[in-house]
Amino acid sequence: MTNPTRAVEEFRLPDLGEGLTEADWVHWVVAVGDRVELNQVIGEVETAKATVELPSPYGGTVEELLVEPGQTVPVGAPLLRIATEDGPAEPAGDSDGPSRPSVLVGYGPGDAPQSRRATCRISADAGRARDGDPPPARPDAKPGARKLAALLEVDLDTVTGTGRGGVITRDDVRRTAGHGDEPTAGHDEEPTAERPHSPAPEASPERTTRIPVGGVRKRTAEAVSRSAFTAPHASVFLTCDATATVDLVSTLRASPAFEGVRPTALSIVTRALLHAIADEPALNAHWDDDTGEIVLHHDVHLGIATATSDGLKVPVVREAQRLSLPRLARSIAEVADRARTGRSTPSELTGSTVSVTNVGVFGVDGGTPILNPGESAILAVGAISDRPWVVDGALAIRKVVTLSLSFDHRLVDGEQAGRALATIGAFLGDPVPMLLADT
């Protein structure tokens, strides 16, 4: 009887694509001694764009884990070693023997990767599954919440999740750690006059919490810093009457064409932005530093700035100019939901050519957003609220919104930006004729 050949394979962080050269290791879902199958999820990495599960390209027994949670890992660095049987497994793309597609983050050859939420994991030191006892369920938490829990030494088993589906968020961890109502440093008590001849009080240590920065937050900071100091920003503002847009949204929600879709004012604003880009194509362009040229994009890949528990993400609606209003509204809702729930892939969070951010959802009237690197314009939409407005010479209460357009002054002049913003404002003031022109 021939004994099976045993080999130790080293799995390295694969090329993540989209120009990403490193990732932060979030956590392991396997441990030394665990048996893993081909394409079984072994852990999670957080890139500049998304948090995704990483499948194993080998089947065997975990011999060694080579990175720690929170560690930044460059592409090509070893992650773990797996002991295989029946000879070494062929690495992805090997020219000898049967070929196998390249293993990408979140995807593997053959069957779809197993989700950590649907698969029980075996604890290496307890070995309960091997003894017939099921392992305990692993708390479902956002990657950022796991990092903060480790920093604050909070056991996730003691935290009640308030996120969608009971997912644990960073706020849940802070609340459990007792930091939810923590007083501001240096303001614990009212100042009092110093008594004569009394000794100086001892200085109390400053109360602070340090949070490691990595993944989406780290790359967002790098991106906005690079954009702010390389692209000469300028902004124009317009406050306009959006009553007709608000009325139209109410009508569309009852239309059969929008069945299963909840149109919003943002849907109309993005359609207005697409009209403005048709007239002012420099809004959909980027500056090529290597050649000193302006590159105009013929397709509008619309970035939707989305606040998530892991930080700001910008999922992309591809070729937005080709979409009907119902499809545009559906696409915006879908990409934003995928970003918020952490289901976006890196490719879904890159490649935007112009962006829109809806600061109005926070009750804010407006702002001056920073450009996404490689874009020439970003539109900020403020809160739509009741305000006094002059209509036909008489004062009335109308639905009013403030729009702000930030732009790269190397590509876009103030005149172009002003005309574009005026086009958007006119669209919101009377959207029906312009929407009919699209059909």
Coordinates of C-alpha atoms in Angstrom, one line a residue:
M1 CA 0.0 0.0 0.0
T2 CA 1.4 3.3 -1.0
N3 CA 1.4 6.1 1.6
P4 CA 0.1 9.4 0.4
T5 CA 2.6 12.0 -0.3
R6 CA 2.5 14.9 2.1
A7 CA 3.6 18.4 1.2
V8 CA 3.3 21.8 2.8
E9 CA 1.9 24.6 0.6
E10 CA 2.3 28.2 1.3
F11 CA -0.6 30.4 0.3
R12 CA 0.4 34.0 -0.5
L13 CA -1.9 37.1 -0.8
P14 CA -3.1 37.1 -4.4
D15 CA -3.2 40.1 -6.7
L16 CA -6.3 42.0 -5.6
G17 CA -6.7 43.9 -8.9
E18 CA -7.7 47.5 -9.5
G19 CA -4.2 48.7 -8.7
L20 CA -4.4 47.5 -5.1
T21 CA -1.0 46.5 -3.7
E22 CA -1.8 45.6 -0.1
A23 CA -4.6 44.7 2.3
D24 CA -5.3 44.7 6.0
W25 CA -5.8 41.2 7.5
V26 CA -9.1 41.4 9.5
H27 CA -9.4 38.0 11.1
W28 CA -9.0 34.3 10.7
V29 CA -11.9 31.8 10.6
V30 CA -9.5 28.8 10.7
A31 CA -6.8 27.9 13.3
V32 CA -3.7 25.7 13.4
G33 CA -4.8 22.1 13.2
D34 CA -8.1 22.7 11.3
R35 CA -8.9 20.8 8.2
V36 CA -9.8 23.0 5.3
E37 CA -11.3 22.2 1.9
L38 CA -10.6 23.6 -1.5
N39 CA -12.3 27.1 -1.7
Q40 CA -13.2 27.1 2.0
V41 CA -13.1 30.6 3.4
I42 CA -10.1 31.0 5.6
G43 CA -10.4 34.7 6.6
E44 CA -11.2 38.2 5.6
V45 CA -9.1 41.0 4.2
E46 CA -10.0 44.7 4.0
T47 CA -8.7 46.6 1.1
A48 CA -9.1 50.3 0.2
K49 CA -12.4 49.4 -1.5
A50 CA -14.1 46.5 0.4
T51 CA -13.9 43.8 3.0
V52 CA -14.1 40.4 1.3
E53 CA -13.7 36.7 2.2
L54 CA -10.6 34.9 1.0
P55 CA -10.9 31.3 -0.2
S56 CA -8.1 28.7 0.2
P57 CA -6.6 27.4 -3.1
Y58 CA -5.6 24.2 -1.2
G59 CA -7.2 21.4 0.8
G60 CA -5.4 20.0 3.8
T61 CA -4.5 20.8 7.4
V62 CA -3.5 24.2 8.6
E63 CA 0.1 24.1 9.9
E64 CA 0.9 27.7 10.5
L65 CA -0.8 31.2 10.4
L66 CA 1.7 33.8 9.3
V67 CA -0.1 37.1 9.8
E68 CA -2.0 38.7 12.7
P69 CA -5.3 40.5 12.6
G70 CA -4.8 44.2 11.9
Q71 CA -1.5 43.6 10.0
T72 CA -1.1 45.3 6.6
V73 CA 0.0 42.6 4.1
P74 CA 1.5 43.4 0.7
V75 CA 0.5 41.3 -2.3
G76 CA 2.6 38.2 -2.6
A77 CA 3.3 38.0 1.2
P78 CA 2.7 34.5 2.7
L79 CA -0.5 34.1 4.7
L80 CA -0.5 30.6 6.0
R81 CA 0.9 27.1 5.4
I82 CA -1.3 24.1 4.6
A83 CA -0.2 20.5 4.7
T84 CA -1.7 18.6 1.8
E85 CA -1.8 14.9 0.9
D86 CA -1.5 13.0 -2.4
G87 CA 1.2 15.4 -3.6
P88 CA 1.4 19.1 -3.7
A89 CA -1.6 21.0 -5.1
E90 CA -0.9 22.8 -8.4
P91 CA -0.9 26.6 -7.8
A92 CA -3.4 28.6 -9.8
G93 CA -2.3 29.2 -13.4
D94 CA 0.5 26.6 -13.4
S95 CA 1.4 25.7 -16.9
D96 CA 2.1 22.0 -16.0
G97 CA -0.9 19.7 -15.5
P98 CA -4.6 20.7 -15.5
S99 CA -5.1 24.4 -15.5
R100 CA -7.1 26.2 -12.9
P101 CA -8.5 29.7 -13.0
S102 CA -6.7 32.3 -10.9
V103 CA -8.0 32.6 -7.4
L104 CA -9.4 36.1 -6.8
V105 CA -10.4 37.7 -3.5
G106 CA -13.9 36.5 -2.6
Y107 CA -14.0 34.0 -5.5
G108 CA -12.5 30.6 -6.1
P109 CA -12.5 27.9 -8.8
G110 CA -15.2 25.4 -8.9
D111 CA -18.0 25.8 -6.4
A112 CA -18.8 29.1 -4.8
P113 CA -16.8 29.9 -1.7
Q114 CA -18.5 29.0 1.6
S115 CA -19.8 31.9 3.6
R116 CA -18.5 32.2 7.2
R117 CA -22.1 32.9 8.2
A118 CA -23.3 29.6 6.9
T119 CA -20.4 27.4 7.9
C120 CA -19.4 26.2 11.4
R121 CA -15.7 26.7 12.1
I122 CA -13.7 24.2 14.2
S123 CA -11.6 25.6 17.1
A124 CA -8.1 24.2 16.9
D125 CA -7.4 24.1 20.6
A126 CA -10.8 22.8 21.7
G127 CA -11.4 20.3 19.0
R128 CA -15.0 20.0 19.9
A129 CA -16.2 19.2 16.4
R130 CA -13.9 16.3 16.3
D131 CA -15.3 15.0 19.6
G132 CA -18.9 15.3 18.2
D133 CA -19.8 18.6 20.0
P134 CA -20.7 21.4 17.7
P135 CA -18.5 24.5 18.0
P136 CA -20.1 27.7 19.4
A137 CA -21.6 30.2 17.0
R138 CA -19.2 33.0 16.0
P139 CA -20.6 36.5 16.7
D140 CA -21.5 38.3 13.5
A141 CA -19.7 41.6 13.5
K142 CA -18.5 44.2 11.1
P143 CA -14.7 44.1 10.5
G144 CA -14.3 47.6 12.1
A145 CA -16.2 46.4 15.1
R146 CA -13.9 43.4 15.5
K147 CA -10.8 45.7 15.4
L148 CA -12.3 48.1 18.0
A149 CA -13.4 45.1 20.2
A150 CA -9.8 43.8 20.2
L151 CA -8.5 47.3 21.1
L152 CA -11.0 47.8 23.9
E153 CA -10.7 44.2 25.1
V154 CA -14.4 43.6 24.6
D155 CA -15.7 40.0 24.2
L156 CA -18.0 40.1 21.2
D157 CA -20.1 37.3 22.8
T158 CA -21.2 39.9 25.3
V159 CA -22.3 42.5 22.7
T160 CA -25.8 42.8 21.4
G161 CA -25.8 43.8 17.7
T162 CA -28.1 46.6 16.5
G163 CA -27.1 46.5 12.9
R164 CA -29.1 45.0 10.1
G165 CA -29.8 41.4 10.9
G166 CA -28.3 41.8 14.3
V167 CA -24.8 42.5 13.1
I168 CA -22.5 44.1 15.7
T169 CA -21.3 47.6 14.8
R170 CA -18.6 49.8 16.3
D171 CA -21.2 51.8 18.3
D172 CA -22.4 48.5 19.9
V173 CA -18.8 47.8 20.9
R174 CA -18.3 51.3 22.4
R175 CA -21.6 51.0 24.3
T176 CA -20.6 47.7 25.8
A177 CA -17.2 49.0 26.7
G178 CA -18.8 52.0 28.5
H179 CA -17.5 54.6 26.0
G180 CA -20.8 55.6 24.6
D181 CA -21.3 58.4 27.1
E182 CA -17.7 59.1 27.9
P183 CA -17.1 62.8 28.9
T184 CA -14.9 64.9 26.7
A185 CA -11.3 65.0 27.9
G186 CA -10.6 68.0 30.1
H187 CA -14.3 68.8 30.7
D188 CA -15.2 66.4 33.5
E189 CA -16.1 69.1 36.0
E190 CA -16.7 72.8 36.2
P191 CA -13.6 75.0 36.8
T192 CA -13.3 76.4 40.3
A193 CA -11.2 79.4 41.6
E194 CA -8.0 78.3 43.2
R195 CA -7.9 78.7 47.0
P196 CA -5.1 80.9 48.4
H197 CA -2.1 78.9 49.6
S198 CA -3.7 75.6 48.5
P199 CA -1.4 73.1 46.8
A200 CA -1.7 72.8 43.1
P201 CA -4.0 69.9 42.2
E202 CA -2.5 66.9 40.6
A203 CA -3.1 66.7 36.8
S204 CA -5.4 63.9 35.9
P205 CA -4.5 61.7 33.0
E206 CA -6.1 62.6 29.7
R207 CA -9.0 60.2 28.8
T208 CA -8.5 59.1 25.2
T209 CA -9.2 56.1 23.0
R210 CA -6.8 55.3 20.2
I211 CA -8.3 53.5 17.2
P212 CA -6.0 51.8 14.7
V213 CA -6.6 53.2 11.2
G214 CA -6.6 50.7 8.3
G215 CA -8.5 49.4 5.4
V216 CA -11.2 51.7 4.0
R217 CA -10.6 54.5 6.5
K218 CA -6.9 54.5 5.9
R219 CA -7.2 54.6 2.1
T220 CA -9.9 57.2 2.2
A221 CA -7.6 59.4 4.2
E222 CA -4.8 58.9 1.7
A223 CA -7.1 59.5 -1.3
V224 CA -8.7 62.7 0.0
S225 CA -5.3 64.1 1.1
R226 CA -3.8 63.3 -2.4
S227 CA -6.8 64.9 -4.1
A228 CA -6.8 68.0 -1.9
F229 CA -3.1 68.7 -2.5
T230 CA -2.9 67.8 -6.2
A231 CA -6.1 69.0 -7.8
P232 CA -6.9 72.7 -7.5
H233 CA -10.4 72.6 -6.0
A234 CA -13.1 75.2 -6.6
S235 CA -16.8 75.2 -5.8
V236 CA -20.0 76.8 -7.0
F237 CA -23.4 76.9 -5.2
L238 CA -27.0 77.1 -6.2
T239 CA -30.2 77.2 -4.1
C240 CA -33.2 76.2 -6.1
D241 CA -36.9 75.4 -5.9
A242 CA -37.3 71.6 -6.0
T243 CA -41.0 71.5 -5.3
A244 CA -41.8 70.0 -8.8
T245 CA -39.2 67.3 -8.2
V246 CA -40.6 66.3 -4.8
D247 CA -44.1 66.1 -6.4
L248 CA -42.8 64.0 -9.3
V249 CA -41.2 61.6 -6.9
S250 CA -44.5 61.0 -5.2
T251 CA -46.2 60.4 -8.5
L252 CA -43.4 58.0 -9.7
R253 CA -43.7 55.8 -6.6
A254 CA -47.3 55.0 -7.6
S255 CA -46.3 54.3 -11.2
P256 CA -46.2 50.6 -12.5
A257 CA -42.9 51.4 -14.2
F258 CA -41.3 51.8 -10.7
E259 CA -42.8 48.7 -9.2
G260 CA -40.3 47.2 -6.8
V261 CA -38.2 50.4 -6.9
R262 CA -38.4 53.4 -4.6
P263 CA -37.5 56.5 -6.6
T264 CA -36.0 59.3 -4.6
A265 CA -35.1 62.9 -5.3
L266 CA -31.5 61.7 -5.7
S267 CA -32.7 59.7 -8.7
I268 CA -33.9 62.9 -10.3
V269 CA -30.8 64.8 -9.3
T270 CA -28.5 62.2 -10.9
R271 CA -30.5 62.4 -14.1
A272 CA -30.1 66.1 -14.0
L273 CA -26.4 65.7 -13.6
L274 CA -26.2 63.4 -16.6
H275 CA -28.0 66.2 -18.6
A276 CA -25.4 68.7 -17.4
I277 CA -22.5 66.4 -18.4
A278 CA -24.0 66.1 -21.9
D279 CA -23.7 69.8 -22.3
E280 CA -20.4 70.2 -20.3
P281 CA -18.3 67.0 -20.9
A282 CA -15.4 68.3 -19.0
L283 CA -17.3 67.4 -15.8
N284 CA -16.7 63.7 -16.9
A285 CA -13.0 63.8 -17.4
H286 CA -9.6 63.4 -15.7
W287 CA -6.2 65.1 -15.8
D288 CA -3.4 62.9 -17.1
D289 CA -0.3 64.0 -15.1
D290 CA 2.0 61.9 -17.3
T291 CA 1.0 63.6 -20.6
G292 CA -0.5 66.9 -19.4
E293 CA -3.7 66.0 -21.3
I294 CA -7.4 66.2 -20.4
V295 CA -9.0 62.8 -21.0
L296 CA -12.7 63.0 -21.7
H297 CA -14.8 59.8 -20.8
H298 CA -17.5 58.9 -23.3
D299 CA -19.4 56.8 -20.7
V300 CA -20.5 58.1 -17.3
H301 CA -19.6 55.8 -14.5
L302 CA -21.5 57.4 -11.7
G303 CA -20.0 57.2 -8.2
I304 CA -22.5 57.2 -5.3
A305 CA -20.8 58.3 -2.1
T306 CA -22.2 56.0 0.6
A307 CA -21.6 56.2 4.4
T308 CA -21.0 52.7 5.9
S309 CA -19.9 51.4 9.3
D310 CA -16.5 50.8 7.8
G311 CA -16.1 54.4 6.4
L312 CA -16.9 56.2 3.1
K313 CA -17.3 54.0 0.1
V314 CA -18.1 55.0 -3.5
P315 CA -19.9 52.2 -5.4
V316 CA -20.3 52.8 -9.1
V317 CA -23.3 52.7 -11.5
R318 CA -21.7 51.8 -14.8
E319 CA -22.7 53.6 -18.0
A320 CA -25.3 55.6 -16.2
Q321 CA -26.1 57.7 -19.2
R322 CA -27.6 54.6 -20.9
L323 CA -30.1 53.8 -18.2
S324 CA -33.8 54.8 -18.1
L325 CA -34.9 56.6 -14.9
P326 CA -36.4 53.4 -13.4
R327 CA -33.2 51.4 -14.0
L328 CA -31.1 54.3 -12.8
A329 CA -33.1 54.5 -9.5
R330 CA -32.9 50.7 -9.0
S331 CA -29.1 50.7 -9.7
I332 CA -28.4 53.5 -7.3
A333 CA -30.3 51.7 -4.5
E334 CA -28.7 48.4 -5.3
V335 CA -25.0 49.5 -5.3
A336 CA -25.5 51.6 -2.2
D337 CA -27.1 48.7 -0.3
R338 CA -24.3 46.4 -1.4
A339 CA -21.7 48.9 -0.1
R340 CA -23.5 49.4 3.2
T341 CA -23.8 45.6 3.9
G342 CA -20.2 44.9 2.9
R343 CA -21.1 42.8 -0.2
S344 CA -19.4 45.0 -2.8
T345 CA -16.3 43.6 -4.5
P346 CA -13.3 45.9 -5.2
S347 CA -14.2 46.2 -8.8
E348 CA -17.7 47.5 -7.9
L349 CA -16.0 50.3 -5.8
T350 CA -13.6 51.6 -8.4
G351 CA -13.7 53.3 -11.8
S352 CA -16.1 56.1 -11.2
T353 CA -15.7 59.1 -13.5
V354 CA -17.9 61.6 -11.7
S355 CA -19.6 61.4 -8.3
V356 CA -22.6 62.6 -6.3
T357 CA -22.9 62.8 -2.5
N358 CA -26.2 63.3 -0.7
V359 CA -25.3 65.2 2.5
G360 CA -29.0 66.1 2.8
V361 CA -29.8 62.8 4.5
F362 CA -28.0 64.1 7.5
G363 CA -30.0 67.3 7.6
V364 CA -27.1 69.3 6.1
D365 CA -27.9 72.2 3.7
G366 CA -24.7 71.9 1.7
G367 CA -20.9 71.6 1.7
T368 CA -17.7 71.6 -0.4
P369 CA -16.9 67.9 -1.1
I370 CA -13.4 66.8 -2.0
L371 CA -13.0 65.3 -5.4
N372 CA -12.4 61.6 -5.8
P373 CA -8.9 61.1 -7.2
G374 CA -9.0 61.0 -11.0
E375 CA -12.3 62.8 -11.3
S376 CA -13.0 66.4 -12.3
A377 CA -16.3 67.0 -10.5
I378 CA -18.5 65.9 -7.6
L379 CA -22.0 67.2 -6.8
A380 CA -23.2 67.6 -3.3
V381 CA -27.0 67.6 -2.6
G382 CA -28.3 69.3 0.5
A383 CA -31.4 68.7 2.5
I384 CA -34.7 69.5 0.7
S385 CA -36.7 71.5 3.2
D386 CA -39.6 74.0 3.4
R387 CA -38.4 77.5 3.0
P388 CA -39.9 80.9 2.0
W389 CA -39.6 81.4 -1.7
V390 CA -40.8 84.1 -4.1
V391 CA -43.2 82.6 -6.8
D392 CA -44.7 85.0 -9.4
G393 CA -43.9 88.0 -7.2
A394 CA -45.6 86.5 -4.1
L395 CA -44.0 84.8 -1.0
A396 CA -44.8 81.1 -0.7
I397 CA -43.5 78.1 1.1
R398 CA -41.6 75.8 -1.3
K399 CA -39.4 72.7 -1.2
V400 CA -35.9 74.2 -1.5
V401 CA -32.5 72.5 -1.9
T402 CA -28.9 73.8 -2.0
L403 CA -26.6 72.2 -4.6
S404 CA -22.8 72.5 -4.5
L405 CA -20.5 71.5 -7.3
S406 CA -16.7 71.0 -6.6
F407 CA -14.5 70.8 -9.6
D408 CA -10.9 70.5 -10.7
H409 CA -10.0 74.0 -12.0
R410 CA -7.4 72.5 -14.4
L411 CA -10.2 70.9 -16.4
V412 CA -13.3 72.9 -15.6
D413 CA -13.6 76.7 -15.6
G414 CA -16.0 78.6 -13.4
E415 CA -18.2 79.4 -16.4
Q416 CA -18.6 75.7 -17.3
A417 CA -19.3 74.8 -13.7
G418 CA -21.8 77.6 -13.3
R419 CA -23.7 76.6 -16.5
A420 CA -23.7 73.0 -15.4
L421 CA -25.2 73.8 -12.0
A422 CA -27.8 76.1 -13.6
T423 CA -28.8 73.2 -15.9
I424 CA -29.3 70.9 -12.9
G425 CA -31.3 73.6 -11.0
A426 CA -33.5 74.1 -14.0
F427 CA -34.1 70.4 -14.3
L428 CA -35.2 70.2 -10.6
G429 CA -37.5 73.2 -11.0
D430 CA -39.3 71.6 -14.0
P431 CA -38.2 68.0 -14.5
V432 CA -41.0 66.5 -16.6
P433 CA -40.1 68.2 -19.9
M434 CA -36.5 67.1 -19.7
L435 CA -37.4 63.6 -18.7
L436 CA -39.8 63.3 -21.6
A437 CA -37.0 64.4 -23.9
D438 CA -35.1 61.3 -22.7
T439 CA -37.7 58.9 -23.9

